[in-house]
Tab-separated table of C-alpha atoms in Angstrom:
chain	number	residue	atom	x	y	z
A	216	MET	CA	88.860	112.103	116.627
A	217	VAL	CA	85.436	111.929	118.293
A	218	SER	CA	86.453	111.054	121.840
A	219	ARG	CA	89.966	111.786	122.933
A	220	VAL	CA	91.177	110.512	126.255
A	221	GLU	CA	92.462	113.556	128.081
A	222	LEU	CA	96.235	113.457	128.529
A	223	SER	CA	96.530	116.734	130.434
A	224	ASP	CA	96.634	114.854	133.764
A	225	PHE	CA	99.940	113.420	132.614
A	226	THR	CA	101.562	116.615	131.381
A	227	PRO	CA	105.047	116.829	132.902
A	228	ALA	CA	106.650	120.023	134.201
A	229	LEU	CA	107.129	122.612	131.431
A	230	ASP	CA	110.915	122.269	131.248
A	231	VAL	CA	110.726	118.475	131.091
A	232	PHE	CA	108.135	118.708	128.307
A	233	LEU	CA	110.186	121.262	126.352
A	234	GLY	CA	113.491	119.382	126.672
A	235	GLN	CA	111.955	116.103	125.631
A	236	SER	CA	109.915	117.405	122.707
A	237	ALA	CA	112.753	119.660	121.426
A	238	TYR	CA	115.198	116.751	121.450
A	239	LEU	CA	112.710	114.513	119.675
A	240	GLN	CA	112.334	117.018	116.815
A	241	LEU	CA	116.114	117.301	116.565
A	242	ALA	CA	116.409	113.507	116.341
A	243	LEU	CA	113.685	113.360	113.668
A	244	PHE	CA	115.595	115.984	111.658
A	245	GLU	CA	118.763	113.831	111.804
A	246	SER	CA	116.860	110.882	110.332
A	247	LEU	CA	115.504	113.101	107.578
A	248	GLY	CA	119.006	114.358	106.768
A	249	ARG	CA	120.094	110.759	106.377
A	250	ALA	CA	117.005	110.001	104.264
A	251	ALA	CA	117.657	113.005	101.988
A	252	ALA	CA	121.150	111.659	101.289
A	253	ILE	CA	119.727	108.333	100.048
A	254	ALA	CA	116.590	109.648	98.313
A	255	PRO	CA	115.860	107.741	95.076
A	256	SER	CA	115.159	110.914	93.046
A	257	THR	CA	115.510	114.675	93.189
A	258	ARG	CA	111.752	114.910	93.763
A	259	ALA	CA	112.033	112.528	96.729
A	260	LYS	CA	114.959	114.535	98.076
A	261	ALA	CA	112.985	117.762	97.721
A	262	LEU	CA	110.059	116.218	99.657
A	263	THR	CA	112.471	115.131	102.387
A	264	GLY	CA	113.717	118.714	102.615
A	265	VAL	CA	110.167	120.019	102.995
A	266	VAL	CA	109.385	117.586	105.825
A	267	ALA	CA	112.733	118.344	107.503
A	268	THR	CA	111.970	122.066	107.320
A	269	SER	CA	108.721	121.596	109.259
A	270	THR	CA	110.510	119.351	111.758
A	271	LEU	CA	113.157	121.996	112.419
A	272	GLU	CA	110.480	124.702	112.577
A	273	ARG	CA	108.848	122.726	115.397
A	274	HIS	CA	112.242	122.395	117.060
A	275	ARG	CA	112.838	126.146	116.674
A	276	GLY	CA	109.441	126.982	118.157
A	277	LEU	CA	110.217	124.802	121.187
A	278	LEU	CA	113.690	126.386	121.545
A	279	ALA	CA	112.053	129.822	121.478
A	280	GLU	CA	109.818	128.768	124.365
A	281	ILE	CA	112.858	127.434	126.272
A	282	GLU	CA	114.545	130.824	125.799
A	283	ARG	CA	111.411	132.604	126.921
A	284	GLN	CA	111.577	130.530	130.124
A	285	SER	CA	115.294	131.432	130.455
A	286	GLY	CA	116.240	127.764	130.150
A	287	ASP	CA	119.306	126.278	128.465
A	288	ALA	CA	118.259	124.070	125.547
A	289	ALA	CA	121.187	121.647	125.765
A	290	ASP	CA	120.734	121.186	129.524
A	291	LEU	CA	117.009	120.556	129.171
A	292	MET	CA	117.448	118.125	126.273
A	293	GLN	CA	120.305	116.156	127.884
A	294	PRO	CA	118.186	113.898	130.191
A	295	HIS	CA	116.159	112.670	127.192
A	296	THR	CA	119.003	111.770	124.832
A	297	GLY	CA	119.404	108.141	125.935
A	298	LEU	CA	115.885	106.957	125.185
A	299	ILE	CA	115.479	108.928	121.966
A	300	ASP	CA	118.952	108.037	120.621
A	301	ASP	CA	118.107	104.409	121.296
A	302	PHE	CA	114.822	104.822	119.383
A	303	GLN	CA	116.797	106.287	116.480
A	304	ARG	CA	119.271	103.422	116.499
A	305	ARG	CA	116.475	100.875	116.311
A	306	THR	CA	114.355	102.639	113.680
A	307	GLY	CA	116.700	104.942	111.754
A	308	ASN	CA	118.515	102.576	109.404
A	309	GLY	CA	115.944	101.935	106.729
A	310	ASP	CA	116.031	102.959	103.081
A	311	TRP	CA	114.323	106.145	101.902
A	312	TYR	CA	110.812	104.616	101.784
A	313	GLU	CA	111.187	103.172	105.275
A	314	SER	CA	112.502	106.492	106.577
A	315	MET	CA	109.551	108.374	105.139
A	316	LEU	CA	107.128	105.808	106.547
A	317	ALA	CA	108.791	106.388	109.938
A	318	SER	CA	108.389	110.117	109.474
A	319	TYR	CA	104.682	109.646	108.734
A	320	VAL	CA	103.871	106.949	111.275
A	321	ALA	CA	106.276	107.486	114.202
A	322	ALA	CA	106.514	111.273	114.010
A	323	GLY	CA	102.737	111.379	113.472
A	324	LEU	CA	102.066	109.330	116.594
A	325	LEU	CA	104.570	111.203	118.767
A	326	ASN	CA	103.462	114.638	117.572
A	327	ASP	CA	99.937	113.571	118.480
A	328	VAL	CA	101.049	112.526	121.986
A	329	PHE	CA	102.992	115.731	122.591
A	330	SER	CA	100.151	117.922	121.285
A	331	ARG	CA	97.779	116.210	123.693
A	332	LEU	CA	100.188	116.438	126.620
A	333	ALA	CA	100.635	120.128	125.802
A	334	SER	CA	96.999	120.772	126.668
A	335	GLY	CA	98.022	120.530	130.335
A	336	LEU	CA	100.807	123.124	130.108
A	337	PRO	CA	100.491	126.499	131.895
A	338	GLY	CA	98.206	128.893	130.018
A	339	ASP	CA	100.721	131.337	128.612
A	340	SER	CA	102.998	128.631	127.184
A	341	ARG	CA	100.291	126.254	125.998
A	342	GLU	CA	99.161	128.072	122.887
A	343	ARG	CA	102.678	128.810	121.654
A	344	VAL	CA	103.787	125.198	122.189
A	345	VAL	CA	100.729	123.732	120.478
A	346	ALA	CA	101.227	126.113	117.535
A	347	ALA	CA	104.891	125.068	117.292
A	348	LEU	CA	104.036	121.349	117.376
A	349	GLU	CA	101.384	121.664	114.680
A	350	THR	CA	103.649	123.405	112.121
A	351	ASP	CA	102.734	122.106	108.668
A	352	ALA	CA	101.839	118.645	110.003
A	353	THR	CA	98.828	118.087	107.742
A	354	SER	CA	100.367	119.219	104.458
A	355	ASP	CA	103.494	117.142	105.130
A	356	GLU	CA	101.418	114.022	105.815
A	357	THR	CA	99.511	114.577	102.581
A	358	SER	CA	102.745	114.901	100.580
A	359	ILE	CA	104.338	111.806	102.133
A	360	VAL	CA	101.189	109.743	101.575
A	361	ALA	CA	101.035	110.832	97.924
A	362	GLU	CA	104.657	109.888	97.245
A	363	LEU	CA	104.589	106.579	99.146
A	364	SER	CA	101.243	105.535	97.639
A	365	LEU	CA	102.663	106.045	94.157
A	366	ALA	CA	105.670	103.864	94.958
A	367	ILE	CA	103.572	101.189	96.701
A	368	SER	CA	101.143	100.873	93.805
A	369	ALA	CA	104.095	100.379	91.432
A	370	ASP	CA	105.807	97.733	93.581
A	371	PRO	CA	103.857	95.086	95.568
A	372	GLN	CA	107.072	93.937	97.284
A	373	LEU	CA	107.530	97.444	98.680
A	374	ALA	CA	103.988	97.242	100.089
A	375	SER	CA	104.720	94.118	102.115
A	376	ARG	CA	108.108	95.407	103.232
A	377	LEU	CA	106.564	98.678	104.453
A	378	ALA	CA	103.710	96.847	106.210
A	379	LEU	CA	106.291	94.864	108.199
A	380	TRP	CA	108.314	98.005	108.887
A	381	GLY	CA	105.196	99.811	110.138
A	382	ARG	CA	104.524	97.023	112.637
A	383	ARG	CA	108.056	97.225	113.958
A	384	LEU	CA	107.937	101.016	114.147
A	385	VAL	CA	104.756	101.166	116.171
A	386	GLY	CA	106.210	99.092	119.025
A	387	ASP	CA	109.338	101.218	119.300
A	388	THR	CA	107.332	104.425	118.953
A	389	LEU	CA	104.919	103.471	121.728
A	390	LEU	CA	107.896	103.018	124.069
A	391	VAL	CA	108.883	106.642	123.474
A	392	ALA	CA	105.258	107.731	123.867
A	393	ARG	CA	105.005	105.875	127.169
A	394	ALA	CA	108.197	107.536	128.433
A	395	ALA	CA	106.830	110.959	127.466
A	396	ILE	CA	103.633	110.267	129.366
A	397	SER	CA	105.413	108.739	132.373
A	398	ALA	CA	107.682	111.771	132.728
A	399	SER	CA	104.920	113.490	134.700
A	400	HIS	CA	104.800	113.478	138.479
A	401	GLU	CA	101.408	111.820	138.226
A	402	SER	CA	101.785	108.049	138.518
A	403	ALA	CA	101.120	106.837	135.005
A	404	ASP	CA	99.732	103.398	135.746
A	405	ASP	CA	98.833	101.003	132.977
A	406	GLU	CA	95.137	100.871	133.692
A	407	ARG	CA	94.580	104.621	133.345
A	408	LEU	CA	96.719	104.704	130.202
A	409	GLU	CA	95.107	101.747	128.485
A	410	PRO	CA	92.453	103.837	126.636
A	411	VAL	CA	95.143	106.303	125.534
A	412	PHE	CA	97.191	103.559	123.932
A	413	THR	CA	94.091	102.091	122.336
A	414	GLU	CA	93.450	105.464	120.683
A	415	LEU	CA	97.054	105.887	119.605
A	416	ILE	CA	97.070	102.437	117.998
A	417	ALA	CA	93.747	103.172	116.279
A	418	ALA	CA	95.232	106.373	114.821
A	419	HIS	CA	98.282	104.355	113.695
A	420	THR	CA	96.001	101.825	111.979
A	421	ARG	CA	94.232	104.658	110.129
A	422	ARG	CA	97.585	106.040	108.955
A	423	MET	CA	98.626	102.640	107.588
A	424	ASP	CA	95.165	102.178	106.000
A	425	THR	CA	95.584	105.488	104.174
A	426	LEU	CA	98.581	103.913	102.449
A	427	GLY	CA	96.665	100.698	101.745
A	428	LEU	CA	98.859	98.839	104.249
A	429	THR	CA	97.723	96.448	106.971
A	430	ALA	CA	98.740	97.642	110.424
B	272	MET	CA	134.104	144.550	101.778
B	273	VAL	CA	135.432	147.828	100.376
B	274	SER	CA	135.598	147.003	96.679
B	275	ARG	CA	133.537	144.140	95.396
B	276	VAL	CA	133.982	142.965	91.868
B	277	GLU	CA	130.525	143.072	90.344
B	278	LEU	CA	129.198	139.567	89.627
B	279	SER	CA	125.897	140.689	88.126
B	280	ASP	CA	127.289	140.323	84.576
B	281	PHE	CA	127.514	136.615	85.284
B	282	THR	CA	124.064	136.108	86.774
B	283	PRO	CA	122.452	133.129	85.016
B	284	ALA	CA	118.794	132.939	83.991
B	285	LEU	CA	116.465	133.085	87.005
B	286	ASP	CA	115.416	129.434	86.827
B	287	VAL	CA	119.007	128.229	86.536
B	288	PHE	CA	119.973	130.371	89.530
B	289	LEU	CA	117.035	129.137	91.610
B	290	GLY	CA	117.531	125.451	90.792
B	291	GLN	CA	121.236	125.576	91.546
B	292	SER	CA	121.018	127.565	94.769
B	293	ALA	CA	117.991	125.589	96.072
B	294	TYR	CA	119.790	122.283	95.487
B	295	LEU	CA	122.938	123.570	97.178
B	296	GLN	CA	120.989	124.460	100.341
B	297	LEU	CA	119.358	121.026	100.301
B	298	ALA	CA	122.791	119.379	100.027
B	299	LEU	CA	124.154	121.521	102.884
B	300	PHE	CA	121.200	120.429	105.029
B	301	GLU	CA	122.024	116.755	104.352
B	302	SER	CA	125.574	117.293	105.605
B	303	LEU	CA	124.252	118.985	108.718
B	304	GLY	CA	121.868	116.092	109.382
B	305	ARG	CA	124.847	113.747	109.234
B	306	ALA	CA	126.857	116.086	111.481
B	307	ALA	CA	124.031	116.249	114.048
B	308	ALA	CA	124.059	112.461	114.273
B	309	ILE	CA	127.781	112.433	115.206
B	310	ALA	CA	127.840	115.593	117.353
B	311	PRO	CA	130.162	115.204	120.385
B	312	SER	CA	127.645	116.717	122.849
B	313	THR	CA	124.023	117.735	123.141
B	314	ARG	CA	125.122	121.378	122.911
B	315	ALA	CA	126.983	120.645	119.674
B	316	LYS	CA	123.933	118.816	118.341
B	317	ALA	CA	121.690	121.736	119.253
B	318	LEU	CA	124.018	124.141	117.392
B	319	THR	CA	123.915	121.862	114.356
B	320	GLY	CA	120.124	122.003	114.469
B	321	VAL	CA	120.169	125.795	114.565
B	322	VAL	CA	122.472	126.015	111.528
B	323	ALA	CA	120.400	123.391	109.687
B	324	THR	CA	117.251	125.404	110.385
B	325	SER	CA	118.720	128.481	108.671
B	326	THR	CA	119.927	126.340	105.782
B	327	LEU	CA	116.454	124.909	105.234
B	328	GLU	CA	114.911	128.367	105.636
B	329	ARG	CA	117.096	129.531	102.735
B	330	HIS	CA	116.010	126.473	100.780
B	331	ARG	CA	112.347	127.209	101.568
B	332	GLY	CA	112.709	130.841	100.491
B	333	LEU	CA	114.178	129.713	97.169
B	334	LEU	CA	111.407	127.114	96.708
B	335	ALA	CA	108.828	129.832	97.345
B	336	GLU	CA	110.385	131.889	94.540
B	337	ILE	CA	110.354	128.831	92.234
B	338	GLU	CA	106.636	128.415	92.971
B	339	ARG	CA	106.021	132.091	92.344
B	340	GLN	CA	107.612	131.590	88.905
B	341	SER	CA	105.393	128.508	88.378
B	342	GLY	CA	108.483	126.316	88.175
B	343	ASP	CA	108.874	122.722	89.384
B	344	ALA	CA	111.541	122.551	92.089
B	345	ALA	CA	112.717	119.001	91.319
B	346	ASP	CA	112.964	119.736	87.583
B	347	LEU	CA	114.949	122.922	88.171
B	348	MET	CA	117.298	121.301	90.686
B	349	GLN	CA	117.941	118.162	88.607
B	350	PRO	CA	120.608	119.604	86.228
B	351	HIS	CA	122.738	120.653	89.201
B	352	THR	CA	122.736	117.423	91.187
B	353	GLY	CA	125.854	115.903	89.616
B	354	LEU	CA	128.301	118.650	90.495
B	355	ILE	CA	126.901	119.324	93.972
B	356	ASP	CA	126.575	115.620	94.889
B	357	ASP	CA	130.188	115.206	93.829
B	358	PHE	CA	131.175	118.153	96.050
B	359	GLN	CA	129.353	116.480	98.945
B	360	ARG	CA	131.094	113.169	98.357
B	361	ARG	CA	134.496	114.850	98.476
B	362	THR	CA	133.850	117.111	101.471
B	363	GLY	CA	131.006	115.494	103.453
B	364	ASN	CA	132.741	112.686	105.346
B	365	GLY	CA	134.513	114.517	108.137
B	366	ASP	CA	133.850	114.336	111.860
B	367	TRP	CA	131.622	116.907	113.565
B	368	TYR	CA	134.334	119.607	113.770
B	369	GLU	CA	135.241	119.170	110.094
B	370	SER	CA	131.571	119.285	109.124
B	371	MET	CA	131.019	122.513	111.027
B	372	LEU	CA	134.169	124.038	109.517
B	373	ALA	CA	132.739	123.117	106.112
B	374	SER	CA	129.465	124.747	107.045
B	375	TYR	CA	131.306	127.930	108.042
B	376	VAL	CA	133.891	128.030	105.254
B	377	ALA	CA	132.267	126.365	102.239
B	378	ALA	CA	128.691	127.457	102.882
B	379	GLY	CA	130.023	130.945	103.728
B	380	LEU	CA	131.904	131.223	100.450
B	381	LEU	CA	129.061	129.835	98.331
B	382	ASN	CA	126.380	131.933	100.030
B	383	ASP	CA	128.589	134.940	99.287
B	384	VAL	CA	128.849	133.967	95.605
B	385	PHE	CA	125.117	133.377	95.245
B	386	SER	CA	124.238	136.631	97.045
B	387	ARG	CA	126.484	138.532	94.650
B	388	LEU	CA	125.151	136.728	91.576
B	389	ALA	CA	121.624	137.509	92.826
B	390	SER	CA	122.281	141.218	92.328
B	391	GLY	CA	121.811	140.640	88.589
B	392	LEU	CA	118.404	138.951	88.906
B	393	PRO	CA	115.248	140.648	87.583
B	394	GLY	CA	114.033	143.406	89.920
B	395	ASP	CA	110.957	141.755	91.385
B	396	SER	CA	112.761	138.515	92.312
B	397	ARG	CA	116.049	140.045	93.390
B	398	GLU	CA	115.056	141.343	96.806
B	399	ARG	CA	113.180	138.204	97.812
B	400	VAL	CA	116.069	135.953	96.755
B	401	VAL	CA	118.704	138.074	98.513
B	402	ALA	CA	116.571	138.085	101.681
B	403	ALA	CA	116.219	134.282	101.494
B	404	LEU	CA	119.961	133.774	101.007
B	405	GLU	CA	120.869	136.003	103.936
B	406	THR	CA	118.656	134.191	106.489
B	407	ASP	CA	120.479	134.152	109.826
B	408	ALA	CA	123.907	133.909	108.157
B	409	THR	CA	125.719	136.229	110.563
B	410	SER	CA	124.377	134.796	113.816
B	411	ASP	CA	125.109	131.242	112.640
B	412	GLU	CA	128.702	132.149	111.748
B	413	THR	CA	129.169	133.701	115.175
B	414	SER	CA	127.854	130.577	116.933
B	415	ILE	CA	130.010	128.192	114.873
B	416	VAL	CA	133.119	130.322	115.428
B	417	ALA	CA	132.488	130.404	119.187
B	418	GLU	CA	132.090	126.631	119.444
B	419	LEU	CA	135.017	125.756	117.154
B	420	SER	CA	137.343	128.303	118.801
B	421	LEU	CA	136.648	126.737	122.184
B	422	ALA	CA	137.493	123.262	120.868
B	423	ILE	CA	140.593	124.487	118.980
B	424	SER	CA	142.030	126.263	122.012
B	425	ALA	CA	141.608	123.075	124.045
B	426	ASP	CA	143.243	120.811	121.463
B	427	PRO	CA	146.232	121.908	119.311
B	428	GLN	CA	145.973	118.740	117.215
B	429	LEU	CA	142.436	119.714	116.237
B	430	ALA	CA	143.805	123.108	115.104
B	431	SER	CA	146.266	121.574	112.651
B	432	ARG	CA	143.731	119.028	111.440
B	433	LEU	CA	141.169	121.773	110.760
B	434	ALA	CA	143.752	123.981	109.030
B	435	LEU	CA	144.485	121.134	106.599
B	436	TRP	CA	140.779	120.457	106.134
B	437	GLY	CA	140.136	124.132	105.385
B	438	ARG	CA	142.740	124.086	102.615
B	439	ARG	CA	141.159	121.048	101.063
B	440	LEU	CA	137.664	122.524	101.343
B	441	VAL	CA	138.499	125.779	99.619
B	442	GLY	CA	139.665	124.048	96.429
B	443	ASP	CA	136.521	121.939	96.154
B	444	THR	CA	134.310	124.893	97.061
B	445	LEU	CA	135.838	127.139	94.410
B	446	LEU	CA	134.979	124.506	91.782
B	447	VAL	CA	131.300	124.792	92.746
B	448	ALA	CA	131.591	128.600	92.788
B	449	ARG	CA	133.122	128.582	89.308
B	450	ALA	CA	130.307	126.364	88.018
B	451	ALA	CA	127.711	128.719	89.525
B	452	ILE	CA	129.350	131.679	87.790
B	453	SER	CA	129.868	129.861	84.498
B	454	ALA	CA	126.202	128.873	84.339
B	455	SER	CA	125.462	132.291	82.819
B	456	HIS	CA	125.188	132.857	79.096
B	457	GLU	CA	127.993	135.386	79.446
B	458	SER	CA	131.311	133.774	78.624
B	459	ALA	CA	132.988	133.473	82.004
B	460	ASP	CA	136.608	133.611	80.925
B	461	ASP	CA	139.380	133.238	83.446
B	462	GLU	CA	140.815	136.704	83.027
B	463	ARG	CA	137.579	138.503	83.885
B	464	LEU	CA	136.984	136.185	86.839
B	465	GLU	CA	140.467	136.423	88.292
B	466	PRO	CA	139.664	139.387	90.609
B	467	VAL	CA	136.484	137.648	91.783
B	468	PHE	CA	138.414	134.584	92.868
B	469	THR	CA	141.058	136.742	94.520
B	470	GLU	CA	138.300	138.321	96.620
B	471	LEU	CA	136.685	134.992	97.450
B	472	ILE	CA	140.009	133.567	98.612
B	473	ALA	CA	140.690	136.706	100.693
B	474	ALA	CA	137.313	136.274	102.401
B	475	HIS	CA	138.150	132.601	103.012
B	476	THR	CA	141.467	133.602	104.584
B	477	ARG	CA	139.647	136.026	106.905
B	478	ARG	CA	137.244	133.262	107.968
B	479	MET	CA	140.134	130.925	108.805
B	480	ASP	CA	141.957	133.779	110.608
B	481	THR	CA	138.907	134.329	112.789
B	482	LEU	CA	139.404	130.780	114.054
B	483	GLY	CA	143.136	131.335	114.499
B	484	LEU	CA	143.847	128.939	111.624
B	485	THR	CA	146.263	129.482	108.736
B	486	ALA	CA	144.470	129.397	105.395
């Protein structure tokens, strides 16, 4: 990205950031477990396992940082369960293709938000957290895109179904992104955040484009 | 264990071993994803995530060995999907406590079988595969036992329900163990395997004892 609106002004306290991002990765893993169980082929199931492994590696990296700060993971995650569980309920019931699109589009957007918020964390935690959040992100995206593109090119109906699903996902995902940004002490007013959301939606549009889908 | 019946005579060809054990870990991860979604508390969900992380680490270690052998993971796993999916269907529908008992008892027994079969693998693969299979096994068992023991001591009805569930699990798990052992070229006749199964059942009984449950 050429010009990134700085999100470090909105970085919440370290333990809020860690609880929220750790719970998000745990929730994304749950969805992937469900997706693996309904995968249309052993190859699709194997891909789901690979993406879930990276998701849990991110979770583990965040847990390690919580331990380093002498925090209790369950206590820190607890305040964020309501919003993220609700997100899961609204977006977690698709078939395998829809689940993998969610993993690409929603997890992609939220990982981007958390990586950018992380730039405002205290120096000694920042690097470890950013490294944890970036675990295998690029290779997973490449694998998901390859598998979904293959399926989309073989089935035009799937293409239009996934385009619709992507539009629904982005709205629900932006709600979670907004909550993550508003968790800071800094008042996160709409005007200051406008350019951030414009960038996030542009990145979403590029992700859908990569699949040949209209955002 | 003082005297372990040697299973290395029954070790199947490397690619059969890798496909079967990699698919098993993937199936165990699916169950844990489902369990995380119905966990009774954030702490229980966090524990499920920790156990799932180790499960997927084992899976990843086995995939790495498949790649090293220039194999295709999906192709190697495919022949083993029927039996393991069937195992999942019969044992994968419990509540969170039943799912975690399955993770302790069934995964414990099968990881034991695969570790012992691994001792007959070719020298250069053997160590890497054994290391992959033993990822975090002991610390996960300790955490599951602690959490289940707490719940059992608070609820006598849960104790009798889990004792029944454990008895059902062991039968289904031994079927998968037998298939893993019979996958070798060596004829795996019942008489030679009898002492192996006696040992596996003894280990199962010890696991149930640790929870204060009758096997």
